């Protein structure tokens, strides 16, 4: 448990531009300030280049974990656009992860490129709150191979109940789409997230099967 916290502290420090106080770290890690002090001593003894100043906070030196990054302008625009899409259209954990990732990237960019987090590229937030709230559980179901039971309203406003093997999520310009293997239809089906009436993640899991995976579906396009 403590090892995981130490790595989390390093990630937090790496993603921040400015020093972080022990109080804030304690709040983020849900531990006491004394525990943070002990963790910092441990990390410094392990060789982590952490600088701490009284009344200011802790800051990690450049170049830890990641080597200096050298993106050209187009590469950096592509990375930032992808991160902003995740932040704008993903669920809250995905948006938070996108923000941390951008912080880590900009922390190791050269000084002249460190404006990557400035609003040069934007993505519209098209996902409604119910859709955004379903993305996280469905992402977990896809990763952990859990079947889902769904009530779905098709484009003809006919509601059906399905048992699905969730395989992948795609963010189109105005809608998220879930690709799944439908057990009732014995085939791939796509479901618009904004037309899902209810969705329950079950405890039942499904195996890897050739011909029934997301990669197999993509080959049919």
C-alpha positions as a LaTeX table, in Angstrom:
\begin{tabular}{lrrr}
\hline
Residue & $x$ (\AA) & $y$ (\AA) & $z$ (\AA) \\
\hline
Unk1 & 0.00 & 0.00 & 0.00 \\
Unk2 & 2.77 & 2.41 & 0.92 \\
Unk3 & 4.71 & 1.61 & $-2.25$ \\
Unk4 & 1.70 & 2.51 & $-4.36$ \\
Unk5 & 1.36 & 5.78 & $-2.45$ \\
Unk6 & 5.01 & 6.63 & $-3.05$ \\
Unk7 & 4.59 & 6.15 & $-6.80$ \\
Unk8 & 1.40 & 8.21 & $-6.69$ \\
Unk9 & 3.24 & 11.02 & $-4.91$ \\
Unk10 & 5.95 & 10.99 & $-7.58$ \\
Unk11 & 3.32 & 11.12 & $-10.32$ \\
Unk12 & 1.59 & 14.02 & $-8.60$ \\
Unk13 & 4.80 & 15.99 & $-8.20$ \\
Unk14 & 5.81 & 15.31 & $-11.78$ \\
Unk15 & 2.50 & 16.60 & $-13.17$ \\
Unk16 & 2.64 & 19.93 & $-11.32$ \\
Unk17 & 4.36 & 23.09 & $-12.49$ \\
Unk18 & 4.74 & 24.59 & $-9.02$ \\
Unk19 & 5.71 & 23.28 & $-5.57$ \\
Unk20 & 3.01 & 21.41 & $-3.65$ \\
Unk21 & 2.59 & 21.80 & 0.09 \\
Unk22 & 2.68 & 18.83 & 2.43 \\
Unk23 & $-0.86$ & 19.73 & 3.48 \\
Unk24 & $-2.18$ & 19.42 & $-0.05$ \\
Unk25 & $-0.35$ & 16.15 & $-0.63$ \\
Unk26 & $-1.73$ & 14.78 & 2.62 \\
Unk27 & $-5.24$ & 15.72 & 1.50 \\
Unk28 & $-4.79$ & 14.14 & $-1.95$ \\
Unk29 & $-3.33$ & 10.92 & $-0.53$ \\
Unk30 & $-5.77$ & 10.80 & 2.38 \\
Unk31 & $-3.01$ & 10.46 & 4.98 \\
Unk32 & $-1.59$ & 12.65 & 7.73 \\
Unk33 & 0.98 & 15.39 & 7.14 \\
Unk34 & 3.47 & 13.44 & 9.27 \\
Unk35 & 3.06 & 10.49 & 6.91 \\
Unk36 & 3.86 & 12.76 & 3.95 \\
Unk37 & 7.01 & 13.98 & 5.72 \\
Unk38 & 8.12 & 10.36 & 6.26 \\
Unk39 & 7.30 & 9.47 & 2.65 \\
Unk40 & 9.39 & 12.37 & 1.38 \\
Unk41 & 12.38 & 11.27 & 3.43 \\
Unk42 & 12.00 & 7.74 & 2.07 \\
Unk43 & 11.77 & 8.95 & $-1.53$ \\
Unk44 & 14.82 & 11.19 & $-1.14$ \\
Unk45 & 16.79 & 8.32 & 0.42 \\
Unk46 & 15.83 & 6.18 & $-2.58$ \\
Unk47 & 17.33 & 8.80 & $-4.87$ \\
Unk48 & 14.23 & 10.61 & $-6.07$ \\
Unk49 & 15.31 & 14.19 & $-6.92$ \\
Unk50 & 12.74 & 15.95 & $-4.76$ \\
Unk51 & 13.41 & 19.45 & $-3.52$ \\
Unk52 & 11.52 & 20.70 & $-0.47$ \\
Unk53 & 11.47 & 24.25 & 0.84 \\
Unk54 & 9.85 & 25.38 & 4.06 \\
Unk55 & 6.72 & 27.44 & 3.49 \\
Unk56 & 6.74 & 26.65 & $-0.24$ \\
Unk57 & 6.40 & 22.92 & $-0.70$ \\
Unk58 & 7.86 & 20.01 & $-2.59$ \\
Unk59 & 8.91 & 19.89 & $-6.21$ \\
Unk60 & 10.49 & 17.18 & $-8.32$ \\
Unk61 & 13.43 & 17.97 & $-10.54$ \\
Unk62 & 13.22 & 17.68 & $-14.32$ \\
Unk63 & 14.06 & 14.48 & $-16.13$ \\
Unk64 & 12.73 & 11.95 & $-13.59$ \\
Unk65 & 11.07 & 8.84 & $-15.12$ \\
Unk66 & 10.68 & 10.47 & $-18.54$ \\
Unk67 & 13.57 & 11.63 & $-20.75$ \\
Unk68 & 13.34 & 15.05 & $-22.40$ \\
Unk69 & 10.68 & 15.02 & $-25.09$ \\
Unk70 & 11.25 & 16.47 & $-28.53$ \\
Unk71 & 7.95 & 16.92 & $-30.34$ \\
Unk72 & 7.72 & 18.88 & $-33.55$ \\
Unk73 & 4.82 & 21.32 & $-33.84$ \\
Unk74 & 2.46 & 18.89 & $-35.60$ \\
Unk75 & 3.24 & 16.04 & $-33.19$ \\
Unk76 & 2.57 & 18.24 & $-30.18$ \\
Unk77 & $-0.70$ & 19.50 & $-31.68$ \\
Unk78 & $-1.81$ & 15.89 & $-32.25$ \\
Unk79 & $-0.99$ & 14.90 & $-28.66$ \\
Unk80 & $-2.71$ & 17.95 & $-27.15$ \\
Unk81 & $-5.81$ & 17.51 & $-29.32$ \\
Unk82 & $-6.15$ & 13.88 & $-28.26$ \\
Unk83 & $-5.76$ & 14.77 & $-24.59$ \\
Unk84 & $-8.27$ & 17.61 & $-24.86$ \\
Unk85 & $-10.75$ & 15.24 & $-26.51$ \\
Unk86 & $-10.42$ & 12.83 & $-23.60$ \\
Unk87 & $-10.87$ & 15.70 & $-21.13$ \\
Unk88 & $-13.90$ & 17.15 & $-22.94$ \\
Unk89 & $-15.79$ & 13.99 & $-23.80$ \\
Unk90 & $-14.69$ & 11.41 & $-21.28$ \\
Unk91 & $-16.00$ & 10.60 & $-17.83$ \\
Unk92 & $-14.53$ & 12.34 & $-14.78$ \\
Unk93 & $-11.69$ & 9.80 & $-14.16$ \\
Unk94 & $-10.69$ & 10.00 & $-17.83$ \\
Unk95 & $-10.77$ & 13.82 & $-17.78$ \\
Unk96 & $-8.63$ & 13.88 & $-14.62$ \\
Unk97 & $-6.19$ & 11.41 & $-16.16$ \\
Unk98 & $-5.96$ & 13.57 & $-19.29$ \\
Unk99 & $-5.11$ & 16.60 & $-17.19$ \\
Unk100 & $-2.38$ & 14.69 & $-15.33$ \\
Unk101 & $-0.96$ & 13.35 & $-18.58$ \\
Unk102 & $-0.75$ & 16.82 & $-20.09$ \\
Unk103 & 1.00 & 18.05 & $-16.95$ \\
Unk104 & 3.58 & 15.28 & $-17.19$ \\
Unk105 & 4.24 & 15.98 & $-20.86$ \\
Unk106 & 4.60 & 19.74 & $-20.48$ \\
Unk107 & 6.88 & 19.30 & $-17.46$ \\
Unk108 & 9.57 & 17.73 & $-19.64$ \\
Unk109 & 9.19 & 19.87 & $-22.74$ \\
Unk110 & 11.79 & 22.44 & $-23.61$ \\
Unk111 & 11.07 & 25.92 & $-22.28$ \\
Unk112 & 10.02 & 27.31 & $-25.65$ \\
Unk113 & 7.42 & 24.53 & $-26.08$ \\
Unk114 & 6.02 & 24.64 & $-22.57$ \\
Unk115 & 2.90 & 26.52 & $-23.64$ \\
Unk116 & 1.38 & 23.22 & $-24.78$ \\
Unk117 & $-1.31$ & 23.51 & $-22.14$ \\
Unk118 & $-2.45$ & 26.88 & $-23.45$ \\
Unk119 & $-5.81$ & 26.87 & $-25.32$ \\
Unk120 & $-4.59$ & 26.68 & $-28.92$ \\
Unk121 & $-6.74$ & 23.65 & $-29.76$ \\
Unk122 & $-10.20$ & 23.00 & $-28.37$ \\
Unk123 & $-12.76$ & 20.19 & $-28.50$ \\
Unk124 & $-16.45$ & 20.77 & $-28.04$ \\
Unk125 & $-18.09$ & 19.01 & $-25.11$ \\
Unk126 & $-20.92$ & 17.16 & $-26.84$ \\
Unk127 & $-21.56$ & 14.38 & $-24.32$ \\
Unk128 & $-24.50$ & 14.83 & $-21.99$ \\
Unk129 & $-24.14$ & 14.08 & $-18.29$ \\
Unk130 & $-25.94$ & 10.67 & $-18.47$ \\
Unk131 & $-23.65$ & 9.61 & $-21.31$ \\
Unk132 & $-20.51$ & 10.76 & $-19.48$ \\
Unk133 & $-21.61$ & 8.92 & $-16.34$ \\
Unk134 & $-21.91$ & 5.64 & $-18.27$ \\
Unk135 & $-18.51$ & 5.83 & $-19.96$ \\
Unk136 & $-16.51$ & 4.92 & $-16.85$ \\
Unk137 & $-18.46$ & 1.77 & $-15.91$ \\
Unk138 & $-18.46$ & 0.61 & $-19.53$ \\
Unk139 & $-14.71$ & 1.19 & $-19.86$ \\
Unk140 & $-14.24$ & $-0.97$ & $-16.77$ \\
Unk141 & $-16.57$ & $-3.65$ & $-18.15$ \\
Unk142 & $-14.58$ & $-3.74$ & $-21.40$ \\
Unk143 & $-11.25$ & $-4.04$ & $-19.56$ \\
Unk144 & $-12.50$ & $-6.67$ & $-17.12$ \\
Unk145 & $-14.57$ & $-8.59$ & $-19.70$ \\
Unk146 & $-17.90$ & $-8.30$ & $-17.86$ \\
Unk147 & $-21.18$ & $-8.75$ & $-19.70$ \\
Unk148 & $-23.74$ & $-5.96$ & $-19.55$ \\
Unk149 & $-27.53$ & $-6.03$ & $-19.60$ \\
Unk150 & $-29.00$ & $-3.09$ & $-21.49$ \\
Unk151 & $-32.34$ & $-1.55$ & $-22.35$ \\
Unk152 & $-31.87$ & 0.24 & $-25.66$ \\
Unk153 & $-34.07$ & 2.55 & $-27.74$ \\
Unk154 & $-33.24$ & 2.19 & $-31.43$ \\
Unk155 & $-33.58$ & 4.89 & $-34.08$ \\
Unk156 & $-37.20$ & 3.78 & $-34.69$ \\
Unk157 & $-37.91$ & 4.29 & $-30.96$ \\
Unk158 & $-38.35$ & 0.56 & $-30.39$ \\
Unk159 & $-37.00$ & $-0.49$ & $-27.01$ \\
Unk160 & $-35.28$ & $-3.85$ & $-26.61$ \\
Unk161 & $-33.39$ & $-5.61$ & $-23.84$ \\
Unk162 & $-29.99$ & $-7.09$ & $-24.68$ \\
Unk163 & $-27.20$ & $-9.04$ & $-23.05$ \\
Unk164 & $-23.92$ & $-7.83$ & $-24.53$ \\
Unk165 & $-20.22$ & $-8.44$ & $-24.54$ \\
Unk166 & $-18.87$ & $-4.86$ & $-24.50$ \\
Unk167 & $-15.83$ & $-4.59$ & $-26.77$ \\
Unk168 & $-14.98$ & $-0.97$ & $-27.51$ \\
Unk169 & $-16.03$ & 2.68 & $-27.32$ \\
Unk170 & $-15.72$ & 5.19 & $-30.14$ \\
Unk171 & $-16.08$ & 8.97 & $-29.82$ \\
Unk172 & $-17.58$ & 10.42 & $-32.97$ \\
Unk173 & $-18.13$ & 14.14 & $-33.50$ \\
Unk174 & $-21.49$ & 14.29 & $-31.75$ \\
Unk175 & $-21.95$ & 10.93 & $-30.05$ \\
Unk176 & $-20.23$ & 8.08 & $-28.24$ \\
Unk177 & $-20.86$ & 4.59 & $-29.65$ \\
Unk178 & $-20.49$ & 1.26 & $-27.85$ \\
Unk179 & $-19.49$ & $-1.69$ & $-30.02$ \\
Unk180 & $-20.51$ & $-5.02$ & $-28.56$ \\
Unk181 & $-21.17$ & $-8.65$ & $-29.42$ \\
Unk182 & $-24.92$ & $-9.08$ & $-29.02$ \\
Unk183 & $-25.79$ & $-12.52$ & $-27.71$ \\
Unk184 & $-29.40$ & $-12.31$ & $-28.92$ \\
Unk185 & $-28.36$ & $-11.39$ & $-32.48$ \\
Unk186 & $-25.17$ & $-13.49$ & $-32.40$ \\
Unk187 & $-23.18$ & $-10.71$ & $-34.03$ \\
Unk188 & $-21.54$ & $-7.31$ & $-33.70$ \\
Unk189 & $-23.82$ & $-4.37$ & $-32.97$ \\
Unk190 & $-23.25$ & $-0.68$ & $-32.33$ \\
Unk191 & $-25.21$ & 1.26 & $-29.70$ \\
Unk192 & $-25.43$ & 5.02 & $-29.41$ \\
Unk193 & $-24.72$ & 5.94 & $-25.83$ \\
Unk194 & $-27.38$ & 8.66 & $-25.83$ \\
Unk195 & $-30.07$ & 6.07 & $-26.62$ \\
Unk196 & $-29.23$ & 3.66 & $-23.82$ \\
Unk197 & $-32.13$ & 3.74 & $-21.37$ \\
Unk198 & $-30.48$ & 1.60 & $-18.68$ \\
Unk199 & $-27.30$ & $-0.38$ & $-18.37$ \\
Unk200 & $-26.21$ & $-2.86$ & $-15.70$ \\
Unk201 & $-22.74$ & $-4.36$ & $-15.40$ \\
Unk202 & $-23.11$ & $-8.01$ & $-14.48$ \\
Unk203 & $-20.73$ & $-10.32$ & $-12.61$ \\
Unk204 & $-20.68$ & $-12.72$ & $-15.56$ \\
Unk205 & $-17.50$ & $-12.60$ & $-17.62$ \\
Unk206 & $-16.82$ & $-13.62$ & $-21.21$ \\
Unk207 & $-13.71$ & $-15.25$ & $-22.70$ \\
Unk208 & $-11.48$ & $-14.12$ & $-25.53$ \\
Unk209 & $-12.84$ & $-15.63$ & $-28.74$ \\
Unk210 & $-11.39$ & $-15.33$ & $-32.20$ \\
Unk211 & $-13.87$ & $-13.58$ & $-34.50$ \\
Unk212 & $-15.75$ & $-11.89$ & $-31.65$ \\
Unk213 & $-13.27$ & $-9.21$ & $-30.55$ \\
Unk214 & $-13.14$ & $-5.47$ & $-31.21$ \\
Unk215 & $-10.18$ & $-5.96$ & $-33.55$ \\
Unk216 & $-12.30$ & $-8.45$ & $-35.55$ \\
Unk217 & $-15.09$ & $-5.90$ & $-35.82$ \\
Unk218 & $-12.70$ & $-3.20$ & $-37.04$ \\
Unk219 & $-11.53$ & $-5.52$ & $-39.82$ \\
Unk220 & $-15.10$ & $-5.54$ & $-41.18$ \\
Unk221 & $-15.21$ & $-1.77$ & $-41.71$ \\
\hline
\end{tabular}
